[in-house]
Amino acid sequence: MIIELFGPPGAGKTTLLRGLCREMAKHGINVKTVNGYRLIEYGSEQDDGPEVRHGIARIGRKIATSGPVLLSTLPKDGVAARLLASIPLRSRTWSWRMKIDIALLCESWRQAQESEGYFIFEEGLIQALCALVLLARTPSIDVVRDCLAFLPRPDLLIQLDAPQETLRRRLMDRHAQQPLLEVLLFELGVDRGLRQADISREIGECLRQDGWPLIQVNGAEPHDFGKVITRVLEEHETAPRCARSALRA
C-alpha cells in the first residue's frame, strides 16, 4: 500500500507521519517511509531528533546523491522527464535541484511498486508538482491537470492544510531553529511557503474532482490525525494491494 502526504510546509506532514508509524507499529504493520533525499527507510515510532532530520548529515546525503542524478539523462517518456518538461523553471539552480528530487522520488516509487508492504511518502510527486508550480509561477490549471493525468496514483492521498496564520507562525519558528546553510539549501522561505499553501489547495481541488483517493486533514486540529489513522487501519484490514503500472524515472 502506498500512502502519500502533501501540503504546504508547516501543515503537519512530519507529525502525521510519525503518528501513522507509531499506530501501525502497534498493530504489527511494518512501514517504510519515503522522502526524496532519503529514499526508502524503515518507519519508526520514535520521533527523529534534529541531528537525524536536519543539519550536516542531511546536507551530506543530499550532496552524495546529487552528482549521479545531475549527470544522468532521464528517459524522455518517464514521469520525471515529463513533469520537468511540462513545467520548466526559470532558475537553472532550481531546475537542477528539482531534477534531483523528482528523479529520486520516481526511483523510490518504483521500488515501492515492486515491493510488498506499506510505504508512506512524506513528500511525494504531488508535493513536487506543487513546488514546480510555485517556482514556475506561470503554469495554467490545464497544465496542472495534464500532469495529474500521467502521475501515478497512490492507494491513499492525504492533503494537510492549516490556517494561514498558523502556517506563518510555524514557518517562522522553524526557520529560527534551523542552521542557515540548511535554510538556504532546503527551504523555500516563509512567503513562498505561504504561497505554496494556496497552490496546494487548488491542486487538492483538482484531485478531488478527478476522483483521487483523497483525505483532507486540518493540521491545526490533532483529532483529525486520529481519523486518518483509523482510515489507514481500515484499509489495511479490507483492501488488497492494488496493481500498479510500471513507472520509469
mmCIF file of C-alpha atoms in Angstrom:
data_model
loop_
_atom_site.group_PDB
_atom_site.id
_atom_site.type_symbol
_atom_site.label_atom_id
_atom_site.label_comp_id
_atom_site.label_asym_id
_atom_site.label_seq_id
_atom_site.Cartn_x
_atom_site.Cartn_y
_atom_site.Cartn_z
ATOM 1 C CA MET A 1 0.000 0.000 0.000
ATOM 2 C CA ILE A 2 1.352 3.419 -0.950
ATOM 3 C CA ILE A 3 0.265 6.429 1.110
ATOM 4 C CA GLU A 4 1.288 9.908 0.009
ATOM 5 C CA LEU A 5 1.134 13.125 2.041
ATOM 6 C CA PHE A 6 1.148 16.613 0.589
ATOM 7 C CA GLY A 7 0.553 20.149 1.741
ATOM 8 C CA PRO A 8 2.417 23.382 2.484
ATOM 9 C CA PRO A 9 5.425 23.429 4.810
ATOM 10 C CA GLY A 10 4.248 23.692 8.398
ATOM 11 C CA ALA A 11 0.945 21.905 7.794
ATOM 12 C CA GLY A 12 1.894 18.876 9.910
ATOM 13 C CA LYS A 13 3.146 16.240 7.448
ATOM 14 C CA THR A 14 6.009 15.069 9.666
ATOM 15 C CA THR A 15 3.790 14.956 12.761
ATOM 16 C CA LEU A 16 1.206 12.856 10.948
ATOM 17 C CA LEU A 17 3.902 10.587 9.515
ATOM 18 C CA ARG A 18 5.243 9.860 12.986
ATOM 19 C CA GLY A 19 1.747 9.199 14.314
ATOM 20 C CA LEU A 20 1.000 6.774 11.493
ATOM 21 C CA CYS A 21 4.261 4.911 12.090
ATOM 22 C CA ARG A 22 3.565 4.597 15.806
ATOM 23 C CA GLU A 23 -0.012 3.393 15.411
ATOM 24 C CA MET A 24 0.757 0.955 12.611
ATOM 25 C CA ALA A 25 3.652 -0.473 14.625
ATOM 26 C CA LYS A 26 1.218 -1.136 17.492
ATOM 27 C CA HIS A 27 -0.836 -3.249 15.074
ATOM 28 C CA GLY A 28 2.195 -5.167 13.858
ATOM 29 C CA ILE A 29 2.326 -3.387 10.484
ATOM 30 C CA ASN A 30 5.790 -2.744 9.109
ATOM 31 C CA VAL A 31 6.116 0.673 7.474
ATOM 32 C CA LYS A 32 8.757 2.177 5.245
ATOM 33 C CA THR A 33 8.888 5.957 4.958
ATOM 34 C CA VAL A 34 9.954 7.785 1.828
ATOM 35 C CA ASN A 35 11.363 11.215 1.139
ATOM 36 C CA GLY A 36 13.258 12.163 -1.981
ATOM 37 C CA TYR A 37 16.674 12.780 -0.460
ATOM 38 C CA ARG A 38 16.376 9.871 1.980
ATOM 39 C CA LEU A 39 14.843 7.320 -0.414
ATOM 40 C CA ILE A 40 13.229 4.429 1.476
ATOM 41 C CA GLU A 41 13.764 3.971 5.202
ATOM 42 C CA TYR A 42 12.101 1.868 7.840
ATOM 43 C CA GLY A 43 9.443 3.786 9.745
ATOM 44 C CA SER A 44 9.966 4.462 13.413
ATOM 45 C CA GLU A 45 7.616 5.113 16.272
ATOM 46 C CA GLN A 46 10.308 7.316 17.806
ATOM 47 C CA ASP A 47 10.499 10.974 16.905
ATOM 48 C CA ASP A 48 13.595 11.752 14.875
ATOM 49 C CA GLY A 49 15.874 14.210 16.598
ATOM 50 C CA PRO A 50 17.208 17.289 14.816
ATOM 51 C CA GLU A 51 20.543 15.551 14.263
ATOM 52 C CA VAL A 52 18.742 12.944 12.119
ATOM 53 C CA ARG A 53 16.238 15.050 10.220
ATOM 54 C CA HIS A 54 18.346 18.155 9.859
ATOM 55 C CA GLY A 55 21.856 19.534 9.872
ATOM 56 C CA ILE A 56 25.120 18.332 8.365
ATOM 57 C CA ALA A 57 24.008 14.713 7.929
ATOM 58 C CA ARG A 58 21.066 15.786 5.764
ATOM 59 C CA ILE A 59 23.243 18.067 3.661
ATOM 60 C CA GLY A 60 25.818 15.320 3.199
ATOM 61 C CA ARG A 61 23.215 12.834 1.962
ATOM 62 C CA LYS A 62 21.876 15.410 -0.477
ATOM 63 C CA ILE A 63 25.312 16.112 -1.923
ATOM 64 C CA ALA A 64 26.117 12.392 -2.217
ATOM 65 C CA THR A 65 23.038 11.734 -4.366
ATOM 66 C CA SER A 66 23.191 14.892 -6.475
ATOM 67 C CA GLY A 67 26.144 14.188 -8.773
ATOM 68 C CA PRO A 68 24.977 10.952 -10.426
ATOM 69 C CA VAL A 69 21.462 12.310 -10.987
ATOM 70 C CA LEU A 70 22.626 15.624 -12.466
ATOM 71 C CA LEU A 71 24.963 13.834 -14.878
ATOM 72 C CA SER A 72 22.323 11.343 -15.995
ATOM 73 C CA THR A 73 19.788 11.707 -18.805
ATOM 74 C CA LEU A 74 16.220 10.982 -17.776
ATOM 75 C CA PRO A 75 14.116 8.759 -20.092
ATOM 76 C CA LYS A 76 12.031 11.128 -22.216
ATOM 77 C CA ASP A 77 8.824 9.173 -21.699
ATOM 78 C CA GLY A 78 9.358 8.701 -17.954
ATOM 79 C CA VAL A 79 7.397 10.539 -15.273
ATOM 80 C CA ALA A 80 10.320 12.669 -14.072
ATOM 81 C CA ALA A 81 11.243 13.955 -17.533
ATOM 82 C CA ARG A 82 7.611 14.609 -18.479
ATOM 83 C CA LEU A 83 6.925 16.518 -15.274
ATOM 84 C CA LEU A 84 10.024 18.689 -15.603
ATOM 85 C CA ALA A 85 9.284 19.375 -19.280
ATOM 86 C CA SER A 86 5.649 20.273 -18.563
ATOM 87 C CA ILE A 87 6.561 22.967 -16.032
ATOM 88 C CA PRO A 88 10.013 24.375 -16.888
ATOM 89 C CA LEU A 89 11.602 26.629 -14.288
ATOM 90 C CA ARG A 90 13.257 29.989 -14.905
ATOM 91 C CA SER A 91 16.032 29.377 -12.415
ATOM 92 C CA ARG A 92 18.730 26.947 -13.537
ATOM 93 C CA THR A 93 19.651 26.256 -9.916
ATOM 94 C CA TRP A 94 16.090 25.296 -9.032
ATOM 95 C CA SER A 95 15.848 23.235 -12.235
ATOM 96 C CA TRP A 96 18.855 21.200 -11.118
ATOM 97 C CA ARG A 97 17.503 20.779 -7.612
ATOM 98 C CA MET A 98 14.052 19.709 -8.776
ATOM 99 C CA LYS A 99 15.569 17.261 -11.259
ATOM 100 C CA ILE A 100 17.405 15.575 -8.394
ATOM 101 C CA ASP A 101 14.390 15.470 -6.068
ATOM 102 C CA ILE A 102 11.924 14.240 -8.678
ATOM 103 C CA ALA A 103 14.273 11.609 -10.101
ATOM 104 C CA LEU A 104 14.875 10.231 -6.601
ATOM 105 C CA LEU A 105 11.159 10.263 -5.849
ATOM 106 C CA CYS A 106 10.423 8.298 -9.010
ATOM 107 C CA GLU A 107 13.074 5.731 -8.084
ATOM 108 C CA SER A 108 11.527 5.389 -4.616
ATOM 109 C CA TRP A 109 8.082 4.974 -6.150
ATOM 110 C CA ARG A 110 9.383 2.271 -8.499
ATOM 111 C CA GLN A 111 10.863 0.391 -5.553
ATOM 112 C CA ALA A 112 7.609 0.714 -3.616
ATOM 113 C CA GLN A 113 5.606 -0.558 -6.595
ATOM 114 C CA GLU A 114 7.763 -3.631 -6.852
ATOM 115 C CA SER A 115 7.691 -4.412 -3.117
ATOM 116 C CA GLU A 116 5.137 -5.731 -0.681
ATOM 117 C CA GLY A 117 4.237 -3.800 2.435
ATOM 118 C CA TYR A 118 3.361 -0.244 3.395
ATOM 119 C CA PHE A 119 5.125 2.869 2.127
ATOM 120 C CA ILE A 120 4.418 6.417 3.292
ATOM 121 C CA PHE A 121 5.719 9.227 1.095
ATOM 122 C CA GLU A 122 6.146 12.210 3.398
ATOM 123 C CA GLU A 123 6.628 14.408 0.326
ATOM 124 C CA GLY A 124 5.808 12.640 -2.927
ATOM 125 C CA LEU A 125 5.125 13.545 -6.536
ATOM 126 C CA ILE A 126 2.066 15.684 -5.778
ATOM 127 C CA GLN A 127 4.231 17.717 -3.416
ATOM 128 C CA ALA A 128 6.826 18.019 -6.184
ATOM 129 C CA LEU A 129 4.124 19.245 -8.576
ATOM 130 C CA CYS A 130 3.107 21.920 -6.053
ATOM 131 C CA ALA A 131 6.729 23.057 -5.777
ATOM 132 C CA LEU A 132 7.145 23.232 -9.564
ATOM 133 C CA VAL A 133 4.025 25.369 -9.908
ATOM 134 C CA LEU A 134 5.285 27.677 -7.161
ATOM 135 C CA LEU A 135 8.730 28.096 -8.693
ATOM 136 C CA ALA A 136 7.485 28.498 -12.280
ATOM 137 C CA ARG A 137 4.662 30.904 -11.295
ATOM 138 C CA THR A 138 3.082 30.751 -14.740
ATOM 139 C CA PRO A 139 1.506 27.315 -15.491
ATOM 140 C CA SER A 140 -2.235 27.235 -16.077
ATOM 141 C CA ILE A 141 -4.639 24.888 -14.352
ATOM 142 C CA ASP A 142 -4.827 22.967 -17.645
ATOM 143 C CA VAL A 143 -1.097 22.240 -17.439
ATOM 144 C CA VAL A 144 -1.562 21.004 -13.874
ATOM 145 C CA ARG A 145 -4.393 18.703 -14.952
ATOM 146 C CA ASP A 146 -2.249 17.361 -17.805
ATOM 147 C CA CYS A 147 0.447 16.479 -15.258
ATOM 148 C CA LEU A 148 -2.058 14.798 -12.952
ATOM 149 C CA ALA A 149 -3.144 12.620 -15.862
ATOM 150 C CA PHE A 150 0.247 10.876 -16.064
ATOM 151 C CA LEU A 151 1.324 10.924 -12.399
ATOM 152 C CA PRO A 152 0.912 7.552 -10.634
ATOM 153 C CA ARG A 153 -1.891 7.384 -8.077
ATOM 154 C CA PRO A 154 -1.223 6.184 -4.540
ATOM 155 C CA ASP A 155 -3.646 3.942 -2.685
ATOM 156 C CA LEU A 156 -4.351 6.843 -0.341
ATOM 157 C CA LEU A 157 -3.521 10.540 -0.713
ATOM 158 C CA ILE A 158 -3.627 12.766 2.365
ATOM 159 C CA GLN A 159 -3.811 16.540 1.944
ATOM 160 C CA LEU A 160 -2.764 18.542 5.004
ATOM 161 C CA ASP A 161 -3.533 22.211 5.492
ATOM 162 C CA ALA A 162 -3.797 24.746 8.308
ATOM 163 C CA PRO A 163 -4.942 28.356 8.714
ATOM 164 C CA GLN A 164 -2.599 30.871 7.136
ATOM 165 C CA GLU A 165 -1.550 32.439 10.426
ATOM 166 C CA THR A 166 -0.802 29.016 11.896
ATOM 167 C CA LEU A 167 1.396 28.216 8.898
ATOM 168 C CA ARG A 168 3.169 31.568 9.174
ATOM 169 C CA ARG A 169 3.944 31.067 12.869
ATOM 170 C CA ARG A 170 5.211 27.512 12.339
ATOM 171 C CA LEU A 171 7.408 28.516 9.409
ATOM 172 C CA MET A 172 8.939 31.423 11.304
ATOM 173 C CA ASP A 173 9.632 29.170 14.291
ATOM 174 C CA ARG A 174 11.153 26.502 12.036
ATOM 175 C CA HIS A 175 13.466 28.928 10.260
ATOM 176 C CA ALA A 176 14.597 30.428 13.566
ATOM 177 C CA GLN A 177 15.704 26.988 14.793
ATOM 178 C CA GLN A 178 17.419 25.724 11.634
ATOM 179 C CA PRO A 179 21.061 26.237 10.639
ATOM 180 C CA LEU A 180 21.479 28.945 7.995
ATOM 181 C CA LEU A 181 23.055 26.567 5.455
ATOM 182 C CA GLU A 182 20.118 24.195 5.709
ATOM 183 C CA VAL A 183 17.617 27.025 5.272
ATOM 184 C CA LEU A 184 19.454 28.141 2.113
ATOM 185 C CA LEU A 185 19.640 24.615 0.665
ATOM 186 C CA PHE A 186 16.264 23.140 1.576
ATOM 187 C CA GLU A 187 13.677 25.735 2.495
ATOM 188 C CA LEU A 188 11.518 27.920 0.252
ATOM 189 C CA GLY A 189 11.178 30.748 2.773
ATOM 190 C CA VAL A 190 8.139 31.948 4.709
ATOM 191 C CA ASP A 191 6.473 33.901 1.904
ATOM 192 C CA ARG A 192 6.934 31.135 -0.656
ATOM 193 C CA GLY A 193 5.731 28.576 1.861
ATOM 194 C CA LEU A 194 2.522 30.546 2.320
ATOM 195 C CA ARG A 195 2.046 30.855 -1.443
ATOM 196 C CA GLN A 196 2.506 27.114 -1.716
ATOM 197 C CA ALA A 197 -0.462 26.703 0.627
ATOM 198 C CA ASP A 198 -2.742 28.343 -1.960
ATOM 199 C CA ILE A 199 -1.265 26.192 -4.734
ATOM 200 C CA SER A 200 -1.779 23.028 -2.671
ATOM 201 C CA ARG A 201 -5.427 23.953 -2.156
ATOM 202 C CA GLU A 202 -6.002 24.482 -5.882
ATOM 203 C CA ILE A 203 -4.314 21.201 -6.776
ATOM 204 C CA GLY A 204 -6.241 19.458 -3.995
ATOM 205 C CA GLU A 205 -9.490 20.607 -5.587
ATOM 206 C CA CYS A 206 -8.359 19.191 -8.941
ATOM 207 C CA LEU A 207 -7.517 15.883 -7.275
ATOM 208 C CA ARG A 208 -10.911 15.753 -5.584
ATOM 209 C CA GLN A 209 -12.726 16.481 -8.846
ATOM 210 C CA ASP A 210 -10.693 13.836 -10.675
ATOM 211 C CA GLY A 211 -11.561 11.144 -8.167
ATOM 212 C CA TRP A 212 -8.195 10.578 -6.494
ATOM 213 C CA PRO A 213 -8.368 8.620 -3.185
ATOM 214 C CA LEU A 214 -8.072 11.824 -1.155
ATOM 215 C CA ILE A 215 -8.445 12.619 2.549
ATOM 216 C CA GLN A 216 -8.248 16.265 3.608
ATOM 217 C CA VAL A 217 -6.858 16.987 7.078
ATOM 218 C CA ASN A 218 -6.623 20.152 9.155
ATOM 219 C CA GLY A 219 -3.086 20.090 10.525
ATOM 220 C CA ALA A 220 -4.084 22.531 13.261
ATOM 221 C CA GLU A 221 -6.575 20.025 14.706
ATOM 222 C CA PRO A 222 -4.836 16.980 16.259
ATOM 223 C CA HIS A 223 -8.067 14.985 16.391
ATOM 224 C CA ASP A 224 -8.120 14.980 12.573
ATOM 225 C CA PHE A 225 -4.964 12.855 12.646
ATOM 226 C CA GLY A 226 -6.887 10.163 14.515
ATOM 227 C CA LYS A 227 -9.395 9.979 11.677
ATOM 228 C CA VAL A 228 -6.594 9.397 9.193
ATOM 229 C CA ILE A 229 -5.009 6.673 11.303
ATOM 230 C CA THR A 230 -8.381 4.938 11.619
ATOM 231 C CA ARG A 231 -8.876 5.108 7.836
ATOM 232 C CA VAL A 232 -5.433 3.650 7.153
ATOM 233 C CA LEU A 233 -6.019 0.781 9.572
ATOM 234 C CA GLU A 234 -9.397 0.091 7.948
ATOM 235 C CA GLU A 235 -7.710 -0.004 4.547
ATOM 236 C CA HIS A 236 -5.195 -2.481 5.966
ATOM 237 C CA GLU A 237 -7.980 -4.790 7.127
ATOM 238 C CA THR A 238 -10.119 -4.678 3.989
ATOM 239 C CA ALA A 239 -8.199 -3.619 0.877
ATOM 240 C CA PRO A 240 -5.865 -5.860 -1.136
ATOM 241 C CA ARG A 241 -2.704 -4.383 -2.556
ATOM 242 C CA CYS A 242 -3.628 -2.567 -5.777
ATOM 243 C CA ALA A 243 -1.993 -3.465 -9.053
ATOM 244 C CA ARG A 244 0.038 -0.557 -10.429
ATOM 245 C CA SER A 245 1.613 0.127 -13.781
ATOM 246 C CA ALA A 246 5.372 0.291 -14.067
ATOM 247 C CA LEU A 247 6.994 3.656 -13.528
ATOM 248 C CA ARG A 248 10.269 4.720 -15.047
ATOM 249 C CA ALA A 249 12.148 7.689 -13.663
#
